[in-house]
Coordinates of C-alpha atoms in Angstrom, one line a residue:
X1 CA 0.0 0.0 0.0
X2 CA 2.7 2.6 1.2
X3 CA 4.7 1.5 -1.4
X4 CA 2.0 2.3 -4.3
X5 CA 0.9 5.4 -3.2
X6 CA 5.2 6.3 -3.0
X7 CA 5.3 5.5 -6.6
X8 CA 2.2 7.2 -8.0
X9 CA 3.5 9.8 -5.6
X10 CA 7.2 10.4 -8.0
X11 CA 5.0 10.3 -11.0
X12 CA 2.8 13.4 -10.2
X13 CA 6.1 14.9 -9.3
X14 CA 7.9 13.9 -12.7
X15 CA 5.2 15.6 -14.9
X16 CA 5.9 18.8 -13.2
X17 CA 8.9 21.1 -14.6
X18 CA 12.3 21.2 -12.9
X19 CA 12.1 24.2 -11.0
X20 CA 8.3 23.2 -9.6
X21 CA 9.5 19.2 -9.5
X22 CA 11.8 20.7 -6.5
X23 CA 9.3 22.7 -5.0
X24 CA 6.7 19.9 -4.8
X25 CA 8.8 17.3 -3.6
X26 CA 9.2 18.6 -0.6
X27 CA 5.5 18.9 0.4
X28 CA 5.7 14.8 0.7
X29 CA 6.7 12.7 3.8
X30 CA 9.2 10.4 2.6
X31 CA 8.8 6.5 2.2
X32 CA 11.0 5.2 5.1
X33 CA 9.6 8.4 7.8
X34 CA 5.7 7.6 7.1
X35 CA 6.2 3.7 7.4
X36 CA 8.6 4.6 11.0
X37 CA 5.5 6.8 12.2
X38 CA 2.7 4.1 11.2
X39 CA 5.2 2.2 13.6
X40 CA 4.6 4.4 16.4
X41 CA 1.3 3.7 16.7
X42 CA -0.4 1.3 19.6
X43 CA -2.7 -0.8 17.5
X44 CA -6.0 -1.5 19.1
X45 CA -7.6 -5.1 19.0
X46 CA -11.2 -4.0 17.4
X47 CA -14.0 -4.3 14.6
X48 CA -13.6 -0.6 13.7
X49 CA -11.4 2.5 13.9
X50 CA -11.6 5.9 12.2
X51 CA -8.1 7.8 10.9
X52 CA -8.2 11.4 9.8
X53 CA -5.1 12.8 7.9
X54 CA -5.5 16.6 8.4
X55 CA -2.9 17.3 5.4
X56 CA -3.6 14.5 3.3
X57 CA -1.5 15.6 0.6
X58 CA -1.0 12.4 -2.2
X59 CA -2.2 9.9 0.8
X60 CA 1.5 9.0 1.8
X61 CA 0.7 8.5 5.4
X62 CA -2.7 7.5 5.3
X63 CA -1.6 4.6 3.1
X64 CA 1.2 3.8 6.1
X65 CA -0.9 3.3 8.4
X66 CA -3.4 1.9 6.1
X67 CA -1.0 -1.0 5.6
X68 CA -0.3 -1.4 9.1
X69 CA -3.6 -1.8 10.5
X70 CA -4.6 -4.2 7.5
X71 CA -1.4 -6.5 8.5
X72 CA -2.0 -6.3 12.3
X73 CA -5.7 -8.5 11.5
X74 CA -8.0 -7.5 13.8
X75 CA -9.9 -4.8 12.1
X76 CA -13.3 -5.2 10.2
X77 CA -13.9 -1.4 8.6
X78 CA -11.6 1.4 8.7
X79 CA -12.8 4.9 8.1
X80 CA -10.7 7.7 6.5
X81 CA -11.5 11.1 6.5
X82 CA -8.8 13.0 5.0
X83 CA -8.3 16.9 4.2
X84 CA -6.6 18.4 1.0
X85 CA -7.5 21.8 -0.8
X86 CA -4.3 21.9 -3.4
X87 CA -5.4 21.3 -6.7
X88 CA -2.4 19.8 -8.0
X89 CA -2.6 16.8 -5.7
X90 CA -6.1 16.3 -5.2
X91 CA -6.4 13.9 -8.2
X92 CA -3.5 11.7 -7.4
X93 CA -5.2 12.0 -3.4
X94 CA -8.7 10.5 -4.9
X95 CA -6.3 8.0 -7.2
X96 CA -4.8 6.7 -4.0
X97 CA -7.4 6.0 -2.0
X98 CA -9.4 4.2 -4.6
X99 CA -6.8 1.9 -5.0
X100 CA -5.9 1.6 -1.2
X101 CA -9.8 0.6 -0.8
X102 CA -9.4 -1.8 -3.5
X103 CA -6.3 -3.7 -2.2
X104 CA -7.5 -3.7 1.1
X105 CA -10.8 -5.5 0.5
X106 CA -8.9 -8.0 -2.4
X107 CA -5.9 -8.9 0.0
X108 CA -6.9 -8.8 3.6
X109 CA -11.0 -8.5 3.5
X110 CA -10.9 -4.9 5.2
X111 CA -13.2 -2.3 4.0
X112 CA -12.2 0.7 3.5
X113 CA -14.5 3.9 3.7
X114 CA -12.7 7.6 2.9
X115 CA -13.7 10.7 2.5
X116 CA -12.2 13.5 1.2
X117 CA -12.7 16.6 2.4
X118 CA -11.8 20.0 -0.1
X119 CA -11.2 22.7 2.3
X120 CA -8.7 24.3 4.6
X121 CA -8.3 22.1 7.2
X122 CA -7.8 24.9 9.5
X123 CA -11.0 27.0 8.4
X124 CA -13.3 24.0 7.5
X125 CA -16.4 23.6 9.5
X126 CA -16.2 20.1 9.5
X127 CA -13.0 20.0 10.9
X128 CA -14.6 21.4 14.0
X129 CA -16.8 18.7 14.6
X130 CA -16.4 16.5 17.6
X131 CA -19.3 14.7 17.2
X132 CA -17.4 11.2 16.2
X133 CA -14.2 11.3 17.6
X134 CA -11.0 9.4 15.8
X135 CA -9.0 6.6 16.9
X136 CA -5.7 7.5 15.1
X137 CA -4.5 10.9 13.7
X138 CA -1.7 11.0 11.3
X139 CA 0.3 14.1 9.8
X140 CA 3.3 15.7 8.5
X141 CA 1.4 19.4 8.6
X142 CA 2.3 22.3 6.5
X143 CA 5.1 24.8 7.7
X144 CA 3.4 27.8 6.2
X145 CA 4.1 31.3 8.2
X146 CA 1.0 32.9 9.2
X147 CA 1.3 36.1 11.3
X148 CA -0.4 36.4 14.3
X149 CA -3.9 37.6 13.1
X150 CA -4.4 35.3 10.3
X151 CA -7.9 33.9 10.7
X152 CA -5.9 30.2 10.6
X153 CA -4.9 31.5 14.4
X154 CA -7.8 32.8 16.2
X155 CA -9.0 29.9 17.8
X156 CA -5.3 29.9 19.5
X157 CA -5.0 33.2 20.7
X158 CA -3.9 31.7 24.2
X159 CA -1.6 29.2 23.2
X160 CA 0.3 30.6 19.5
X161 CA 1.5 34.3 21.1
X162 CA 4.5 34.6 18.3
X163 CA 4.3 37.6 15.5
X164 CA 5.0 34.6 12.8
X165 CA 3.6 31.2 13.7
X166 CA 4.0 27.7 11.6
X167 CA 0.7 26.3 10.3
X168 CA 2.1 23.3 12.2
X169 CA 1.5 24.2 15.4
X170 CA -2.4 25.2 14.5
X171 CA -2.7 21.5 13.1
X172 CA -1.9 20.5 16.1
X173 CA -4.2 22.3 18.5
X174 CA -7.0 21.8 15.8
X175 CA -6.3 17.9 16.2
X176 CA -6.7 17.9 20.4
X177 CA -10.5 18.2 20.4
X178 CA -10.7 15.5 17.7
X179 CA -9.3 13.0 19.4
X180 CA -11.0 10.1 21.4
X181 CA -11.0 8.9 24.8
X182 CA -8.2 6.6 24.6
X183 CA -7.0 8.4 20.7
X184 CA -3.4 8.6 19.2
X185 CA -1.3 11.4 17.0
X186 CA 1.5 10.8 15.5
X187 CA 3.0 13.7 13.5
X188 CA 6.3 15.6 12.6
X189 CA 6.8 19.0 14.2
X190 CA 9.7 21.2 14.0
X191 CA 12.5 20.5 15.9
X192 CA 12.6 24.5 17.7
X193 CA 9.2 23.6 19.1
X194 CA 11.0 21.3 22.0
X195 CA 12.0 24.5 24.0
X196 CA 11.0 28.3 22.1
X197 CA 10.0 30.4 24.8
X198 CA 7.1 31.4 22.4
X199 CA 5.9 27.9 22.2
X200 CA 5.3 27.4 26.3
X201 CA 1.5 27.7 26.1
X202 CA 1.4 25.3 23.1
X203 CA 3.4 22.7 24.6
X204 CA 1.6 23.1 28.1
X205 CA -2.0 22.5 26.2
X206 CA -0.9 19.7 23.9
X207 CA 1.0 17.4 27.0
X208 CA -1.8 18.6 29.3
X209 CA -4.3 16.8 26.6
X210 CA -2.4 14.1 25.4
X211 CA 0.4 12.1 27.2
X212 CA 3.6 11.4 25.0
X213 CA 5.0 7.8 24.5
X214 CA 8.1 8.3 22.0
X215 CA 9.8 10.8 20.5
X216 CA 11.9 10.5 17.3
X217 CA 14.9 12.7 16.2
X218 CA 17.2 13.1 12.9
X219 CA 20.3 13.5 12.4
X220 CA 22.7 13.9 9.6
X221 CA 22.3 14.9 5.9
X222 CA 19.2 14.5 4.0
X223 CA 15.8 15.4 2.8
X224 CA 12.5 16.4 4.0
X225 CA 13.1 16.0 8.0
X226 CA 16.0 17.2 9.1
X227 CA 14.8 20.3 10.9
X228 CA 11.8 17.9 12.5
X229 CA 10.6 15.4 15.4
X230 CA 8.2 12.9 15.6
X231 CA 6.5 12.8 18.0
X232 CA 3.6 9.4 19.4
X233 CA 1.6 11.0 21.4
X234 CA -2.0 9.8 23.4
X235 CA -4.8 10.7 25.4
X236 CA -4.8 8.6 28.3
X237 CA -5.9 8.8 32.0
X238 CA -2.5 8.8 33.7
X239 CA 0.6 10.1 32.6
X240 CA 3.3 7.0 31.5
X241 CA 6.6 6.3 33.7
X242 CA 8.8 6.7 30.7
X243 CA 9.3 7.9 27.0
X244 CA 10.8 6.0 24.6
X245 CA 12.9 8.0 22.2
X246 CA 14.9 6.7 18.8
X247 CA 17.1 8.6 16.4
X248 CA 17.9 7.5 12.9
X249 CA 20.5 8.6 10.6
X250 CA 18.7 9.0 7.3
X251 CA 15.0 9.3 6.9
X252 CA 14.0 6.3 9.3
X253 CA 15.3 3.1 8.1
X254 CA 15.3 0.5 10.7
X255 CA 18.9 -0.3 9.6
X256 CA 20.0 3.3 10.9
X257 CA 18.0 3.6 13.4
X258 CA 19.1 3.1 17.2
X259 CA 16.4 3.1 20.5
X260 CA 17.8 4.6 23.5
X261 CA 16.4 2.4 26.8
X262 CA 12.9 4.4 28.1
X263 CA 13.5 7.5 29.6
X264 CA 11.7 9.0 32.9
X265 CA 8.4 11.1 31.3
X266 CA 9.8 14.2 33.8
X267 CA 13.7 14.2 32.6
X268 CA 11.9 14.4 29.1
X269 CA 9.0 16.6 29.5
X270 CA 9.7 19.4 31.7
X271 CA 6.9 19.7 34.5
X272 CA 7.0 23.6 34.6
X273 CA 7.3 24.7 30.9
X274 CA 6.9 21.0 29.5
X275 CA 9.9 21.4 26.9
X276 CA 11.1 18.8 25.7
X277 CA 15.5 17.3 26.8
X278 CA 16.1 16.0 23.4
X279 CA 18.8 13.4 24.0
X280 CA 20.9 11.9 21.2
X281 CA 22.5 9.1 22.6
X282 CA 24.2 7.7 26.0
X283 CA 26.8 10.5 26.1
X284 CA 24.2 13.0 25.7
X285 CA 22.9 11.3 29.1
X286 CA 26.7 11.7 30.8
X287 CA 26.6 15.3 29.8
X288 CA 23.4 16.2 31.8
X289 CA 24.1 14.0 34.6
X290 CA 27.1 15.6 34.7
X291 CA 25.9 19.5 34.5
X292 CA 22.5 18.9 36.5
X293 CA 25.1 17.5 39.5
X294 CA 26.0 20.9 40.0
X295 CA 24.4 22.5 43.1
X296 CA 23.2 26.1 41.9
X297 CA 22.5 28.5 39.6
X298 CA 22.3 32.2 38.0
X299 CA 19.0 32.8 39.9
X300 CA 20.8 31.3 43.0
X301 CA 23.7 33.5 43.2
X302 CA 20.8 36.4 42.3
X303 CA 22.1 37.2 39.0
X304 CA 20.4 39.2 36.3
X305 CA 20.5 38.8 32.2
X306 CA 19.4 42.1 30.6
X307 CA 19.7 43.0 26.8
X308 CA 21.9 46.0 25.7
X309 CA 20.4 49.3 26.2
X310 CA 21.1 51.3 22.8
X311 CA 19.6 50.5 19.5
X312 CA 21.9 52.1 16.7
X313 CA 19.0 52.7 14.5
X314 CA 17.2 54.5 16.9
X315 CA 19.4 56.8 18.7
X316 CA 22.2 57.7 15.6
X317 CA 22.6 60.9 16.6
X318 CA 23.9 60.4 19.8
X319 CA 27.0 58.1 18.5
X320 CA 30.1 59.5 18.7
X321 CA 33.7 58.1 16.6
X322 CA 35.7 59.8 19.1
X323 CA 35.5 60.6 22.8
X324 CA 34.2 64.0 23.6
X325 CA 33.3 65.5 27.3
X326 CA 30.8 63.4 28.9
X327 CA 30.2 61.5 26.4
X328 CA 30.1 57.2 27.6
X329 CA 31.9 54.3 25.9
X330 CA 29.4 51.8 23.9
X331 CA 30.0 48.3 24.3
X332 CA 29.7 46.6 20.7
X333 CA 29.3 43.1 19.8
X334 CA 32.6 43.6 17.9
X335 CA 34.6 44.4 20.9
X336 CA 34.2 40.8 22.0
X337 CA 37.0 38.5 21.2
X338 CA 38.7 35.4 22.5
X339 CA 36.8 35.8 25.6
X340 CA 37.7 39.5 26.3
X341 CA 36.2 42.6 25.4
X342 CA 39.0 44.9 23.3
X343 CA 37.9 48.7 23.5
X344 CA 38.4 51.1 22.4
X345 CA 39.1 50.0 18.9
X346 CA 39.9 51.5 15.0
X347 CA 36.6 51.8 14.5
X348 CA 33.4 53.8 14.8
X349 CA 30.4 54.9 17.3
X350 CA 32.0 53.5 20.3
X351 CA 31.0 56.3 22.1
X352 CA 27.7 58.0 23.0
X353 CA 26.1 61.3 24.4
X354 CA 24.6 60.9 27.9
X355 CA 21.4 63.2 26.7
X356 CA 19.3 59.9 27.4
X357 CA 19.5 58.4 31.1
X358 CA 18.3 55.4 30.0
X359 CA 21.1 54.5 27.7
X360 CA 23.5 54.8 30.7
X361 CA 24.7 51.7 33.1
X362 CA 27.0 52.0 35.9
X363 CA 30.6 50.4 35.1
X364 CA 30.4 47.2 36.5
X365 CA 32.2 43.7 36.3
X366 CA 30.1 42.0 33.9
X367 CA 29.7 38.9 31.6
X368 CA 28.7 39.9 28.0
X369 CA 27.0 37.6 25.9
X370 CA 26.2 37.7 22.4
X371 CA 22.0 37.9 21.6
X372 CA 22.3 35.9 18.3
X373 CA 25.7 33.9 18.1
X374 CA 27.4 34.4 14.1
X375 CA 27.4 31.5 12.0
X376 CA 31.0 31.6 12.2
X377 CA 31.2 31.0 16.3
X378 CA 32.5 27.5 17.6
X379 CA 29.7 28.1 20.6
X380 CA 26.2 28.4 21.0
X381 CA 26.9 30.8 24.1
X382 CA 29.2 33.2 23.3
X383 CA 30.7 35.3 26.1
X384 CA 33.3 37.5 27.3
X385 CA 34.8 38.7 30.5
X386 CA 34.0 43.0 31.0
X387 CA 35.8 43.9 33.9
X388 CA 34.9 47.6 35.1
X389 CA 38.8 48.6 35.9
X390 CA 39.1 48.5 32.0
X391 CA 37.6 51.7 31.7
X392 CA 38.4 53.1 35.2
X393 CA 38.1 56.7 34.1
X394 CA 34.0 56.5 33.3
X395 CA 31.6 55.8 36.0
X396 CA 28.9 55.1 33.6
X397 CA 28.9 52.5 29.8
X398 CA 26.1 51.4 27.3
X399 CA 25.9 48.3 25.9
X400 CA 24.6 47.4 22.5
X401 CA 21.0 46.1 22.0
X402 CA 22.9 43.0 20.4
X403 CA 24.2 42.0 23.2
X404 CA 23.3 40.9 26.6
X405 CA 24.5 41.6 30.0
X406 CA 24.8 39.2 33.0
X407 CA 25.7 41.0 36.3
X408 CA 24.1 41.7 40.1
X409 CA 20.8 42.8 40.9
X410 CA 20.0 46.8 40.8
X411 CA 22.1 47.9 44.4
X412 CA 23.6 44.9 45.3
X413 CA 27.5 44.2 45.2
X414 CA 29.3 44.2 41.7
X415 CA 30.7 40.0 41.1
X416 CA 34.4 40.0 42.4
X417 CA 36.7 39.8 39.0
X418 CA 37.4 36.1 39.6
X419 CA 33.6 34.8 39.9
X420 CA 32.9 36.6 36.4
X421 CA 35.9 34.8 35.2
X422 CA 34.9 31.5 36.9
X423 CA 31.3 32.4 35.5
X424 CA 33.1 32.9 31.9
X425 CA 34.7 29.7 31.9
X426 CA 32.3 27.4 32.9
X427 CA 29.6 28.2 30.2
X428 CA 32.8 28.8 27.5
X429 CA 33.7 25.4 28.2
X430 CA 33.0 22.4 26.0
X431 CA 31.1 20.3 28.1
X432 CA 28.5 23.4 28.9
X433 CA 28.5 23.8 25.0
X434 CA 27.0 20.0 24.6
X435 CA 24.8 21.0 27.3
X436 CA 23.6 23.6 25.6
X437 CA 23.4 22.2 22.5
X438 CA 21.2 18.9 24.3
X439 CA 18.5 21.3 26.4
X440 CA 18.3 24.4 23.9
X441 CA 16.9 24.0 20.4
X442 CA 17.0 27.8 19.6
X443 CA 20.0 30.1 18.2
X444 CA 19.6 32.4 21.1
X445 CA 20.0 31.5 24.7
X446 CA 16.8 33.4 26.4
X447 CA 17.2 34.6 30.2
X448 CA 14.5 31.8 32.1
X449 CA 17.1 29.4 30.0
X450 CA 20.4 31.0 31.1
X451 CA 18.7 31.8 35.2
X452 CA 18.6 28.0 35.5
X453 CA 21.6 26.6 34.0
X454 CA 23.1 24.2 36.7
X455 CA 26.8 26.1 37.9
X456 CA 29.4 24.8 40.5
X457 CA 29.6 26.7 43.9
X458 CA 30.9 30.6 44.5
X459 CA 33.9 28.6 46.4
X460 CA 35.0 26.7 42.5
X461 CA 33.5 29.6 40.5
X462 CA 36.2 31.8 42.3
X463 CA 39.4 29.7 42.3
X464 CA 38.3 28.7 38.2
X465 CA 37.9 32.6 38.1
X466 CA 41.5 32.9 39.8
X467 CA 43.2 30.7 37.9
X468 CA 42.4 31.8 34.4
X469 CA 43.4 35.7 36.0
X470 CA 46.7 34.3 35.9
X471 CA 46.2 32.4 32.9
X472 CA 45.4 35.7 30.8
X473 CA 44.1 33.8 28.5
X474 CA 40.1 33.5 28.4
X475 CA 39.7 31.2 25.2
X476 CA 37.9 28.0 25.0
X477 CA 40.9 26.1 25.3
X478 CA 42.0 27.6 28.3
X479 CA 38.5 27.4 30.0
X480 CA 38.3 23.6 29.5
X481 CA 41.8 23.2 30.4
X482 CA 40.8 25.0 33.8
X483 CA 37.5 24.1 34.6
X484 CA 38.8 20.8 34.5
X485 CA 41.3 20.7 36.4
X486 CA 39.0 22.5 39.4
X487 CA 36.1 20.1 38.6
X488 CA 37.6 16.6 37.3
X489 CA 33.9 15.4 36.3
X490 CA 34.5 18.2 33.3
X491 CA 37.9 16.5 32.2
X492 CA 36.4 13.9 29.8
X493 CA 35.1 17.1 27.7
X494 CA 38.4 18.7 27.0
X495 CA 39.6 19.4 23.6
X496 CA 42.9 18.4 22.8
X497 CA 44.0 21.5 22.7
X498 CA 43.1 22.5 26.0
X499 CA 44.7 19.9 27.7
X500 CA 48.3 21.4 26.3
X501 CA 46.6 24.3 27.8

């Protein structure tokens, strides 16, 4: 079944031109990804069961599951309803079914009912009825943009708070209330969904509704999923022990595609914000045993992360290229390097007129971190060491809106030069990178993220601070190389180079 709807599938695609071959091709769940999510299914022993395929497309996962059910047995009828409103792939849609219906009834005695429904999923009517429930849902939804007042996102107001939101989270929500007592979903999401800030109301109504049983992650090079997850989720009265989560190399073969043991539902699924720890193996496992051992945190030691106070576009005639009287350095994201923070330098608007207030900061030991690390940075976190007696002739700084500042609460003692360091080294070193990389989906490290990042105790943070002091030297390389040898548990982590460090 999958395997003929795959084929008439590449022939609708090779009567298209080049340019609109590409184009189309990606609209379609591959072969090996919808037969791996029919496998995440829980097939239930029963006459009957209904399946709705919200984004039918060509009929790709509809004839996965299709196939799966009909080779499981037990069922008598099965009743599709599925949604498509492109044109160009309705005919091949109504071609597949018709021959799905067919093969089912000649080769295994199931009978097959569909309906095809010619609407916008997200607008129909229909699609709002909750009359007669469905046993499975399958999808691989659009990733349309819609901004926030598109008539596609009233109903989720409350939950889908972004200026641009995927149509994929939409399909989602308009799933939950079409779901049965004891229903399943299995569909592909993007990947960013597991922990955007933006996303917290979403994720807190779909795990609130429906309990999640496995999760599966790509990696690698290839087509059509790389940037998503599936995830197996159900409504059930009690939420499960553990989550079961696989990762596959290619699209889903079962030849590269390796199951970590169950994992506990609450190291997965996050009570508070329910994100999602995506996990890619047992050193992934090490590396947040590792970090989560560590006994505090930034909101412990009553830290703050702001963002940098001046906006160039906004305030361009207050720069400066040269110093004048009164006038206030500006921290760019340029002055950053290797860990330290080079000012002044050949270059201009470093400095800026004081006619604004709130522009101004008191000059304070501080750890600067970049908003939006470049595509050319080694780290996802990229920081650097501001130490106040840099500049000890101005009382006052900015900072640039690109960046963002870590330091002590408004009136509370600046952080002694060799906790900042100790601060610096410990999220510039690799094994914090991994961590990032395992726990924070996004390009840009958000302050509730960053206020509860495990860190070692003020007594390590200051003798790691100390000894890089006298290291002078505040890359990577000489972050691992000390962090380490404070805190052996980071040792395993070190790049070669840092342990000639």
């Amino acid at each position: 079944m999958l395997s003929m709807a795959v084929r008439n599938t590449r022939k609708l695609i090779r009567q298209k031109s080049g340019a609109e071959n590409i184009r189309i091709g990606r609209f379609f769940t591959k072969k090996d990804t919808a037969a791996l999510m029919a496998e995440l299914f829980s097939l239930s022993v029963t006459d009957e069961c209904r399946i709705l395929d919200p984004g039918a497309g060509t009929g790709i996962l509809t004839a996965a599951l299709l196939e799966a059910i009909c080779r499981q047995g037990s069922v008598a009828r099965v009743y599709v309803t599925a949604y498509e409103n492109a044109a160009d792939f309705l005919p091949m849609l109504k071609n597949n079914l018709e021959r799905l219906r067919k093969k089912a009834k000649r080769e295994w005695n199931v009978r097959v009912v569909y309906e095809i429904i010619e609407e916008n999923f997200l607008l129909s009517a229909r699609s709002a009825d909750t009359t007669i429930p469905y046993d499975y849902i399958i999808m691989n939804p659009p990733h349309d943009l819609f901004s926030k007042d598109a008539p596609e996102l009233l109903p989720f107001r409350e939950e889908l708070t972004a200026a641009n939101t995927e149509a994929a989270y939409a399909f989602a929500l308009r799933c939950l209330p079409l779901l049965g007592p004891s229903g399943q979903m299995v569909t592909l999401l993007p990947t960013p969904c597991a922990t955007a800030v933006t996303l917290t109301h979403f994720r807190e109504r779909l795990f609130t509704e429906l309990k999640l049983r496995h999760i599966h992650l790509f990696s690698g090079k290839y087509d059509g999923v790389r940037k998503n997850m599936i995830l197996s989720m159900a409504r059930m009265p009690e939420t499960p022990h553990t989550v079961t989560l696989s990762i596959s190399t290619d699209n889903g073969t079962r030849e590269h595609t390796h199951t970590i043991p169950p994992l506990a539902y609450d190291f997965l699924v996050d009570p508070q914000d329910f994100s999602l720890t995506l996990v890619r193996g047992e050193e992934d496992l090490r590396v947040l045993e590792t970090v989560r051992a560590l006994p505090m945190s930034c909101a412990d030691y009553h830290l703050r992360m702001r963002t940098g106070l001046t906006l160039e576009s906004r305030y361009r005639d207050l720069l400066l290229d040269k110093p004048e009287k009164g006038a206030v350095p500006l921290i760019h994201p340029r002055c950053l390097s290797d860990g330290r923070v080079q000012f002044p330098l050949p270059d201009h608007h470093q400095y800026l007129r004081p006619s604004i207030p709130s522009l101004m900061q008191e000059n304070r030991n501080m750890l600067l971190i970049k908003r939006v690390p470049a595509k050319s940075d080694k780290r996802r976190l990229t920081c650097s060491v501001y130490l106040a007696a840099q500049i000890p002739m101005y009382r006052y700084i900015s900072t640039h809106n690109k960046l963002n500042y870590l330091d002590t609460a408004e009136g509370a003692p600046e952080m002694s030069s060799a906790f900042v360091c100790g601060l610096h080294a410990v999220l510039s070193s690799s094994l914090y990178d991994r961590y990032i990389r395992i726990v924070s989906k996004s390009g840009q490290i958000n302050a509730r993220e960053l206020m509860n990042f495990p860190l070692p105790d003020s007594r390590s943070l200051e003798e790691i601070g100390k000894r890089l002091l006298t290291f002078r030297d505040y890359t990577p390389d000489a972050c691992d190389a000390v962090v380490s040898h404070v805190l052996p548990a980071f040792a395993p982590y070190r790049k070669k180079k840092a342990a000639a460090t």
